[in-house]
mmCIF file with all atom_site columns, C-alpha atoms in Angstrom:
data_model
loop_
_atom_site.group_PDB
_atom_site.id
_atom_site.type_symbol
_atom_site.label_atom_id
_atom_site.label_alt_id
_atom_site.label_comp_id
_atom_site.label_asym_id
_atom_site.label_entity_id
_atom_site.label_seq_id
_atom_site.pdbx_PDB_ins_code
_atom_site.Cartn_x
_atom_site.Cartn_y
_atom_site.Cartn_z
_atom_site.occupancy
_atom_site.B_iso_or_equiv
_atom_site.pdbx_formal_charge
_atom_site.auth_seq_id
_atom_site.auth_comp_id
_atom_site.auth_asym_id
_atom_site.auth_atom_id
_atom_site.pdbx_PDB_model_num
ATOM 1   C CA . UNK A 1 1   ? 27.667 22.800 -2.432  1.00 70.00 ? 107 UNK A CA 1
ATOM 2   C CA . UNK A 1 2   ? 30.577 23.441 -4.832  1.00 81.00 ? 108 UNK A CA 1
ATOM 3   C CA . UNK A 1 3   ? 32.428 20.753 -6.776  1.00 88.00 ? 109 UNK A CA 1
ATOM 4   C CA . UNK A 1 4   ? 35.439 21.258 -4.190  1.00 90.00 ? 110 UNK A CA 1
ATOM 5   C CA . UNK A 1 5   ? 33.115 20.804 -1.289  1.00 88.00 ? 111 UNK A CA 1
ATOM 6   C CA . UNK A 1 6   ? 32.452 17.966 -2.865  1.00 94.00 ? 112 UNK A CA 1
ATOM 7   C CA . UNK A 1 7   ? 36.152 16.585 -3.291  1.00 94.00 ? 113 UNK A CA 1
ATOM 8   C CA . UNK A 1 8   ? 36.568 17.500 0.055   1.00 89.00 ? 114 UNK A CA 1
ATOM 9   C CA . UNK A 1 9   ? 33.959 15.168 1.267   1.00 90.00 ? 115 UNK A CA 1
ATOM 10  C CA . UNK A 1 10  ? 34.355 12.504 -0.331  1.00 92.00 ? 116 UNK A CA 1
ATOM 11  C CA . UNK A 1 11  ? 37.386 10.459 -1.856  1.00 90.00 ? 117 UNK A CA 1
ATOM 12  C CA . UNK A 1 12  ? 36.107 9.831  -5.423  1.00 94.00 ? 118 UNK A CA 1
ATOM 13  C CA . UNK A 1 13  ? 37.902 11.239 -8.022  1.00 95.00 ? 119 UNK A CA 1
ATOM 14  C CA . UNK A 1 14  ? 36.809 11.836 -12.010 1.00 94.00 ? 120 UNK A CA 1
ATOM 15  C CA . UNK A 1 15  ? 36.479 10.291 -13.901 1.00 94.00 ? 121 UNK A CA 1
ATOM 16  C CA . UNK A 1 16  ? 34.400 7.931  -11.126 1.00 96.00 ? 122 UNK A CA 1
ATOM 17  C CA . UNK A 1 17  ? 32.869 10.887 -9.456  1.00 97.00 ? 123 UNK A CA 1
ATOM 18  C CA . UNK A 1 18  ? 29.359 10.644 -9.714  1.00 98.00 ? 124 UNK A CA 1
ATOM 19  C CA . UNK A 1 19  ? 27.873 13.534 -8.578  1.00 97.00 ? 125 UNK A CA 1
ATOM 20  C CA . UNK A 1 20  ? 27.980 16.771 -9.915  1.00 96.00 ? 126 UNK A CA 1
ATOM 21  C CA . UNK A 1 21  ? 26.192 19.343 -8.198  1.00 95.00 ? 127 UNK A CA 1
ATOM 22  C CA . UNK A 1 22  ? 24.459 19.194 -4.526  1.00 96.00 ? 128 UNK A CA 1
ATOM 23  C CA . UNK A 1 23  ? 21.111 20.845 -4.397  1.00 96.00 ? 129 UNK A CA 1
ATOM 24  C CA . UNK A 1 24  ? 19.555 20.725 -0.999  1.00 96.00 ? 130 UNK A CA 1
ATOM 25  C CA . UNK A 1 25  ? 20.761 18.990 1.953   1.00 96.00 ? 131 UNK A CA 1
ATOM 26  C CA . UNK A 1 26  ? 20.105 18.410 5.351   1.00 96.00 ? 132 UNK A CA 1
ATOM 27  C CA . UNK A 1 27  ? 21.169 16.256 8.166   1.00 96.00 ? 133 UNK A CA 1
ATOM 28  C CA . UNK A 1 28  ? 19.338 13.449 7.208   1.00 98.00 ? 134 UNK A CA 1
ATOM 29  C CA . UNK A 1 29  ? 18.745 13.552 2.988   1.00 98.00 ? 135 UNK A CA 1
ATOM 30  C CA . UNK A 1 30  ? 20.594 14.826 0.052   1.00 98.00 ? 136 UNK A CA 1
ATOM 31  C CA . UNK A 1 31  ? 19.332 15.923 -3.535  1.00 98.00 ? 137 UNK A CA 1
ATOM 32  C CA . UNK A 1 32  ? 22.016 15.375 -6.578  1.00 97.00 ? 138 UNK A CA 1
ATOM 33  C CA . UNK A 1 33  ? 22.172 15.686 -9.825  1.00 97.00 ? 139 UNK A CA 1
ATOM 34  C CA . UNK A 1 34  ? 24.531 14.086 -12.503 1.00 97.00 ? 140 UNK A CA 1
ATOM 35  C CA . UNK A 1 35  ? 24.589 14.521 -16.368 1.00 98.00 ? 141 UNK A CA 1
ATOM 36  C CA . UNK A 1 36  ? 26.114 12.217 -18.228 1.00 98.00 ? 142 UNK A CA 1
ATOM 37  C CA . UNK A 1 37  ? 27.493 13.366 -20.729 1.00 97.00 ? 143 UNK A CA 1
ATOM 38  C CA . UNK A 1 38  ? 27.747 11.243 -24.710 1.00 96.00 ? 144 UNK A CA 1
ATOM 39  C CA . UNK A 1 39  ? 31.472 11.108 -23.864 1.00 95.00 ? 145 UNK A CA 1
ATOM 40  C CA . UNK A 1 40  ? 31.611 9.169  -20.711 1.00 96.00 ? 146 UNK A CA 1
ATOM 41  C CA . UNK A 1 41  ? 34.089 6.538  -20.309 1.00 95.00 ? 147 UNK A CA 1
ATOM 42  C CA . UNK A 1 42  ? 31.772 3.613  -20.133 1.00 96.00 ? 148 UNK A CA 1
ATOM 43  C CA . UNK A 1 43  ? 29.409 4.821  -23.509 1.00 96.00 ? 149 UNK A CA 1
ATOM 44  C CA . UNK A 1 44  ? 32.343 3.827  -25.719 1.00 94.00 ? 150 UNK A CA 1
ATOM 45  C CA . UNK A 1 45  ? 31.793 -0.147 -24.461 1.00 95.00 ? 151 UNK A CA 1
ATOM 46  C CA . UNK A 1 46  ? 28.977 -0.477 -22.658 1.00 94.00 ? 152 UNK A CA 1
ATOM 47  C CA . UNK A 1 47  ? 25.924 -1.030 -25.566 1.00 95.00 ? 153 UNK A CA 1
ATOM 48  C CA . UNK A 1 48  ? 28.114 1.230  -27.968 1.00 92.00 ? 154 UNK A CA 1
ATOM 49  C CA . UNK A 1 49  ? 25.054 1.013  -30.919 1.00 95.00 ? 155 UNK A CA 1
ATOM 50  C CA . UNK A 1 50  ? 21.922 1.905  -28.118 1.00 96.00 ? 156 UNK A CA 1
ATOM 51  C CA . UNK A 1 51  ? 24.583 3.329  -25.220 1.00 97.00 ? 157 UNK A CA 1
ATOM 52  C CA . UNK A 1 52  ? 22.958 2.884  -21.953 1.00 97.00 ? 158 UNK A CA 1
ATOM 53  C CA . UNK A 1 53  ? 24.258 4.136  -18.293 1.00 98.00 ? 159 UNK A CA 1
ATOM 54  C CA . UNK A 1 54  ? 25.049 1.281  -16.446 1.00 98.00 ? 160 UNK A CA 1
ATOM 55  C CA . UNK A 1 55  ? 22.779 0.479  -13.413 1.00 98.00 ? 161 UNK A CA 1
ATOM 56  C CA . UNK A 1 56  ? 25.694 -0.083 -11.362 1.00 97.00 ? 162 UNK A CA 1
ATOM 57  C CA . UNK A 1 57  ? 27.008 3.177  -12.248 1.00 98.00 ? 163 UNK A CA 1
ATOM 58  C CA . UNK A 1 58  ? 23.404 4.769  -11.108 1.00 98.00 ? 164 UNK A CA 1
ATOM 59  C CA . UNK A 1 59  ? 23.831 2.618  -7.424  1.00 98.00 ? 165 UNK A CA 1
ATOM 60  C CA . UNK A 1 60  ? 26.908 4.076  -7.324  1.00 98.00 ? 166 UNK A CA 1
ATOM 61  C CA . UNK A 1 61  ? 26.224 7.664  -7.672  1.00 98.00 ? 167 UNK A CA 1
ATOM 62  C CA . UNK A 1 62  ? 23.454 7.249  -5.114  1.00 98.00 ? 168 UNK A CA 1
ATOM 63  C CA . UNK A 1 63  ? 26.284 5.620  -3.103  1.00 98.00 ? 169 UNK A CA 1
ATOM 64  C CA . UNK A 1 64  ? 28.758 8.547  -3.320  1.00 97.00 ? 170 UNK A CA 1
ATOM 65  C CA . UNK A 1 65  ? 25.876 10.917 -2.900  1.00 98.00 ? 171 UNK A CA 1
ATOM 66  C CA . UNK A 1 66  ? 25.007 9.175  0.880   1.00 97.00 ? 172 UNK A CA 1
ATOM 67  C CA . UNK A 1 67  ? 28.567 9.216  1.558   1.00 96.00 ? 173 UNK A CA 1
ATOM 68  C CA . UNK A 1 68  ? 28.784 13.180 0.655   1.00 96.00 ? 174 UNK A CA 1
ATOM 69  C CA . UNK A 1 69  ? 25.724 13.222 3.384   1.00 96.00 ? 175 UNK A CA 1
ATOM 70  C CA . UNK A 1 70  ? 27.628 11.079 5.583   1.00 95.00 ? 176 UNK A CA 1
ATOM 71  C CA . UNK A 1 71  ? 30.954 13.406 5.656   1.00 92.00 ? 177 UNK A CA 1
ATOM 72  C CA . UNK A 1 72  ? 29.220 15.909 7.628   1.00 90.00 ? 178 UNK A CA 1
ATOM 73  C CA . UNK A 1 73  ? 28.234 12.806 10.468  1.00 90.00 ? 179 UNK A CA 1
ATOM 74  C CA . UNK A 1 74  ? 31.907 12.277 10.866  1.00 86.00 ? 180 UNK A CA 1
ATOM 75  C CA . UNK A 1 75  ? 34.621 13.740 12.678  1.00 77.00 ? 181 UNK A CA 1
ATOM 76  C CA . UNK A 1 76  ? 37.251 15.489 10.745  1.00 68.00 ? 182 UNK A CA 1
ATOM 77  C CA . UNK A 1 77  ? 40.038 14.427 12.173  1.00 68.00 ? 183 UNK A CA 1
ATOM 78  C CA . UNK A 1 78  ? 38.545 10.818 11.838  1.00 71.00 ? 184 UNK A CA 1
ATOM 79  C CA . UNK A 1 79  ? 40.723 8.845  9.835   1.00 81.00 ? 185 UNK A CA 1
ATOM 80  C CA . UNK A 1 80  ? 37.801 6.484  8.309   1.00 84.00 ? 186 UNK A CA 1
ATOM 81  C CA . UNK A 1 81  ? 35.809 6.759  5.216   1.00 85.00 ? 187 UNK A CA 1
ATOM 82  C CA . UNK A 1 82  ? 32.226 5.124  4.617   1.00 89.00 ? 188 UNK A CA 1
ATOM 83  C CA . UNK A 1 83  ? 32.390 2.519  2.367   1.00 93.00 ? 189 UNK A CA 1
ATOM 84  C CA . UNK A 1 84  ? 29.055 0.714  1.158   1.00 96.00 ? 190 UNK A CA 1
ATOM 85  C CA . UNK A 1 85  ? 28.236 -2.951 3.078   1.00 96.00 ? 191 UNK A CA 1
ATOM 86  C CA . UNK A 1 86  ? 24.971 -4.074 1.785   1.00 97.00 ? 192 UNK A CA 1
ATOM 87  C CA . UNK A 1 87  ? 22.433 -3.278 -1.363  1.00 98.00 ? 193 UNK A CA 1
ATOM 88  C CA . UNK A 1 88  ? 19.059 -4.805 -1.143  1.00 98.00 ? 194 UNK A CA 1
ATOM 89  C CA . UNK A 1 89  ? 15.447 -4.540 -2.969  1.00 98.00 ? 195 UNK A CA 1
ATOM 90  C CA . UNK A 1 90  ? 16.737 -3.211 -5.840  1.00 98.00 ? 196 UNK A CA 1
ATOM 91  C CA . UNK A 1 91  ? 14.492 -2.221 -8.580  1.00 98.00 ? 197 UNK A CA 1
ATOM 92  C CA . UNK A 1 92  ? 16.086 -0.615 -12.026 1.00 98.00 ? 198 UNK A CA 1
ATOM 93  C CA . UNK A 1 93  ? 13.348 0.968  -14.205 1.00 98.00 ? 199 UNK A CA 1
ATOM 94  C CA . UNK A 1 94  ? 14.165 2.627  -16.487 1.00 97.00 ? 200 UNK A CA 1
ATOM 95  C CA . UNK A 1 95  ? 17.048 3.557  -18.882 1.00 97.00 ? 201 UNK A CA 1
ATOM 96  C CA . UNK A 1 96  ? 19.550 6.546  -18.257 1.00 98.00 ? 202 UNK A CA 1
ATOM 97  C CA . UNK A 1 97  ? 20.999 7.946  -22.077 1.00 97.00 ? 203 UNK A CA 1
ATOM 98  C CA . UNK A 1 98  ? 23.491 10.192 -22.762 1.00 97.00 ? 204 UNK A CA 1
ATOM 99  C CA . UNK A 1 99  ? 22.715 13.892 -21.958 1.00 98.00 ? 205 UNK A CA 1
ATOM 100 C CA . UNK A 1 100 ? 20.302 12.732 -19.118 1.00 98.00 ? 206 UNK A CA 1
ATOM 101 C CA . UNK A 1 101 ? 20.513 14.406 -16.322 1.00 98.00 ? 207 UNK A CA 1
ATOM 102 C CA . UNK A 1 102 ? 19.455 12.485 -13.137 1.00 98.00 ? 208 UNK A CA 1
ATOM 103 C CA . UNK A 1 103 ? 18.258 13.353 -9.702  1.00 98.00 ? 209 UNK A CA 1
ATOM 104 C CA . UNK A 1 104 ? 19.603 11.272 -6.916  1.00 98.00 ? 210 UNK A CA 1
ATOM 105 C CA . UNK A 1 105 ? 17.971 11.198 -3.563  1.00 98.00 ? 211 UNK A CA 1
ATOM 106 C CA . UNK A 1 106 ? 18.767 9.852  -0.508  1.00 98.00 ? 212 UNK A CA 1
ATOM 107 C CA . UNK A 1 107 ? 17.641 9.589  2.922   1.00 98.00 ? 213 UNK A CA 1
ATOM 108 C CA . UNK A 1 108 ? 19.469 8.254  6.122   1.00 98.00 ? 214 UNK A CA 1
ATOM 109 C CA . UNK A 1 109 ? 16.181 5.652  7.605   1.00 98.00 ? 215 UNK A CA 1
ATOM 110 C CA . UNK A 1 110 ? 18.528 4.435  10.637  1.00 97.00 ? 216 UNK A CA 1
ATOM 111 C CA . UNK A 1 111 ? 22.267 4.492  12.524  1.00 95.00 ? 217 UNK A CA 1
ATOM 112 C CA . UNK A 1 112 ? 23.112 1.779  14.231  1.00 94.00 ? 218 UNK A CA 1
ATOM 113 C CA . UNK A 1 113 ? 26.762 2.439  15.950  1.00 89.00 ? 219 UNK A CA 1
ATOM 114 C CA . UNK A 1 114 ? 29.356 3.101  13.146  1.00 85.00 ? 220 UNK A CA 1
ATOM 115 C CA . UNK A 1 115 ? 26.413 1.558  10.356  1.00 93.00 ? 221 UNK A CA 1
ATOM 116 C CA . UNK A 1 116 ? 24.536 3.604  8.112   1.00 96.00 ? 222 UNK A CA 1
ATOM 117 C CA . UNK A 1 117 ? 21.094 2.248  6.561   1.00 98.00 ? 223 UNK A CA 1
ATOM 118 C CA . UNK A 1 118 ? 20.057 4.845  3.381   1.00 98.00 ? 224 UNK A CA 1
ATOM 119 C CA . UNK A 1 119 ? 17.277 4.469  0.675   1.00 98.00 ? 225 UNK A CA 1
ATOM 120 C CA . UNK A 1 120 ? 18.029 6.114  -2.848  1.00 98.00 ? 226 UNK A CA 1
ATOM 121 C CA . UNK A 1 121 ? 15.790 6.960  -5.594  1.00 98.00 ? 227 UNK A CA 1
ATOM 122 C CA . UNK A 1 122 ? 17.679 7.981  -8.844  1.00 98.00 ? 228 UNK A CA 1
ATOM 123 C CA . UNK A 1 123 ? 15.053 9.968  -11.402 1.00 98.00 ? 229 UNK A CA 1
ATOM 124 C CA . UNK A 1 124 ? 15.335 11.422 -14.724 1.00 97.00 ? 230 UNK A CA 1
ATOM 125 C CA . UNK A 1 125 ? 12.548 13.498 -16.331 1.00 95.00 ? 231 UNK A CA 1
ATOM 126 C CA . UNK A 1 126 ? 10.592 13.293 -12.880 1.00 96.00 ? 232 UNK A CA 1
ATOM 127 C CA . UNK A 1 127 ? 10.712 9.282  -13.181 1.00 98.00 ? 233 UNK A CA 1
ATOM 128 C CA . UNK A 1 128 ? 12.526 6.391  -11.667 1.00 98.00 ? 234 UNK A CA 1
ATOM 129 C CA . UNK A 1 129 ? 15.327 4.732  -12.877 1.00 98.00 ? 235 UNK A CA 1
ATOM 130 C CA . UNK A 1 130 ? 16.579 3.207  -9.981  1.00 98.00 ? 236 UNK A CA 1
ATOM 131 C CA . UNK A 1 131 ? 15.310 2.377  -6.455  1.00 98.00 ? 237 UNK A CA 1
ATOM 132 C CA . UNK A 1 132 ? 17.242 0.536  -3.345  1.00 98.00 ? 238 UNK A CA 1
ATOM 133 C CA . UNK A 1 133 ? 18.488 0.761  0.122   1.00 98.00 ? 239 UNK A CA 1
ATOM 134 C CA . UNK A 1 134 ? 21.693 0.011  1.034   1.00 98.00 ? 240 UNK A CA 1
ATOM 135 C CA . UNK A 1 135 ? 23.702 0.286  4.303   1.00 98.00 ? 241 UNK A CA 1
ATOM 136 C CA . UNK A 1 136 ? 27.343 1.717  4.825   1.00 96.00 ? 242 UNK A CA 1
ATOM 137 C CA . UNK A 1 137 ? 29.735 1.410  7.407   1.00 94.00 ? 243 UNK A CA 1
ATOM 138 C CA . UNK A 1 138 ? 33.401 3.024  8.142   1.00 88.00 ? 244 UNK A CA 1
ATOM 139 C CA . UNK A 1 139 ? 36.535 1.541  7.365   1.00 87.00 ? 245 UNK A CA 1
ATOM 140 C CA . UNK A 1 140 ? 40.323 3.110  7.575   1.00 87.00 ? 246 UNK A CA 1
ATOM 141 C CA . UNK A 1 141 ? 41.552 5.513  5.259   1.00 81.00 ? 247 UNK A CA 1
ATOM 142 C CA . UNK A 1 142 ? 44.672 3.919  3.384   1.00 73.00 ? 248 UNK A CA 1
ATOM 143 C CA . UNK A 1 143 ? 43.482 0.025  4.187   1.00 59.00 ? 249 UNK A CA 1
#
């Protein structure tokens, strides 16, 4: 999927898009990958000695990735968005460094009416830096 495929699915925007490049994807799981790159925004404050990716920042790319897996559950002409409702069990560890690149994975485990339940695993070098599940519903565009 190409970075405008991307934009098109989802409303994030740089510099708080999270996901680079789509590698396989089907109707129920997605496989990202982000680099982060030494100058991202949040390096310059966040641990600026021993810079660190912020685990929030890794939730949230496994986040945008569901919702890019969620855009093709909706209706086009649907003027809602999936915005994220609950995060539970979630285990960081290990670090994410500048010029990582990460693997993001998610998987759709249930739908209940206009709910989403996911799991994510976020992975760099083949191991875990963040595991969780979270669920997403839809809310209006513009509210």
């Amino acid at each position: 999927m190409s970075r405008s495929e991307i934009l098109a699915a989802i409303p994030h925007r740089p510099p708080f898009l999270l996901v680079d490049e789509i590698v396989e994807q089907d109707e129920q799981r997605i496989l990202c990958r982000k680099t982060f790159t030494p100058d991202e925004w949040f390096f310059a404050g966040h641990y600026p000695e021993y810079p660190v990716v912020p685990g929030v920042l890794l939730c949230e790319a496994a986040m945008q990735a569901g919702a890019v897996l969620l855009a093709q559950h909706l209706d086009a002409t649907d003027e809602q968005v999936p915005v994220a409702a609950r995060m539970q069990d979630v285990r960081f560890k290990r670090m994410v460094r500048p010029g990582e690149t990460v693997e993001i994975a998610v998987e759709i485990t249930e739908r209940v009416s206009k709910a989403w339940f996911l799991s994510a695993r976020v992975s760099s070098g083949g191991k875990a830096a963040v595991t969780f599940e979270f669920a997403c519903t839809l809310a209006p565009k513009g509210e």
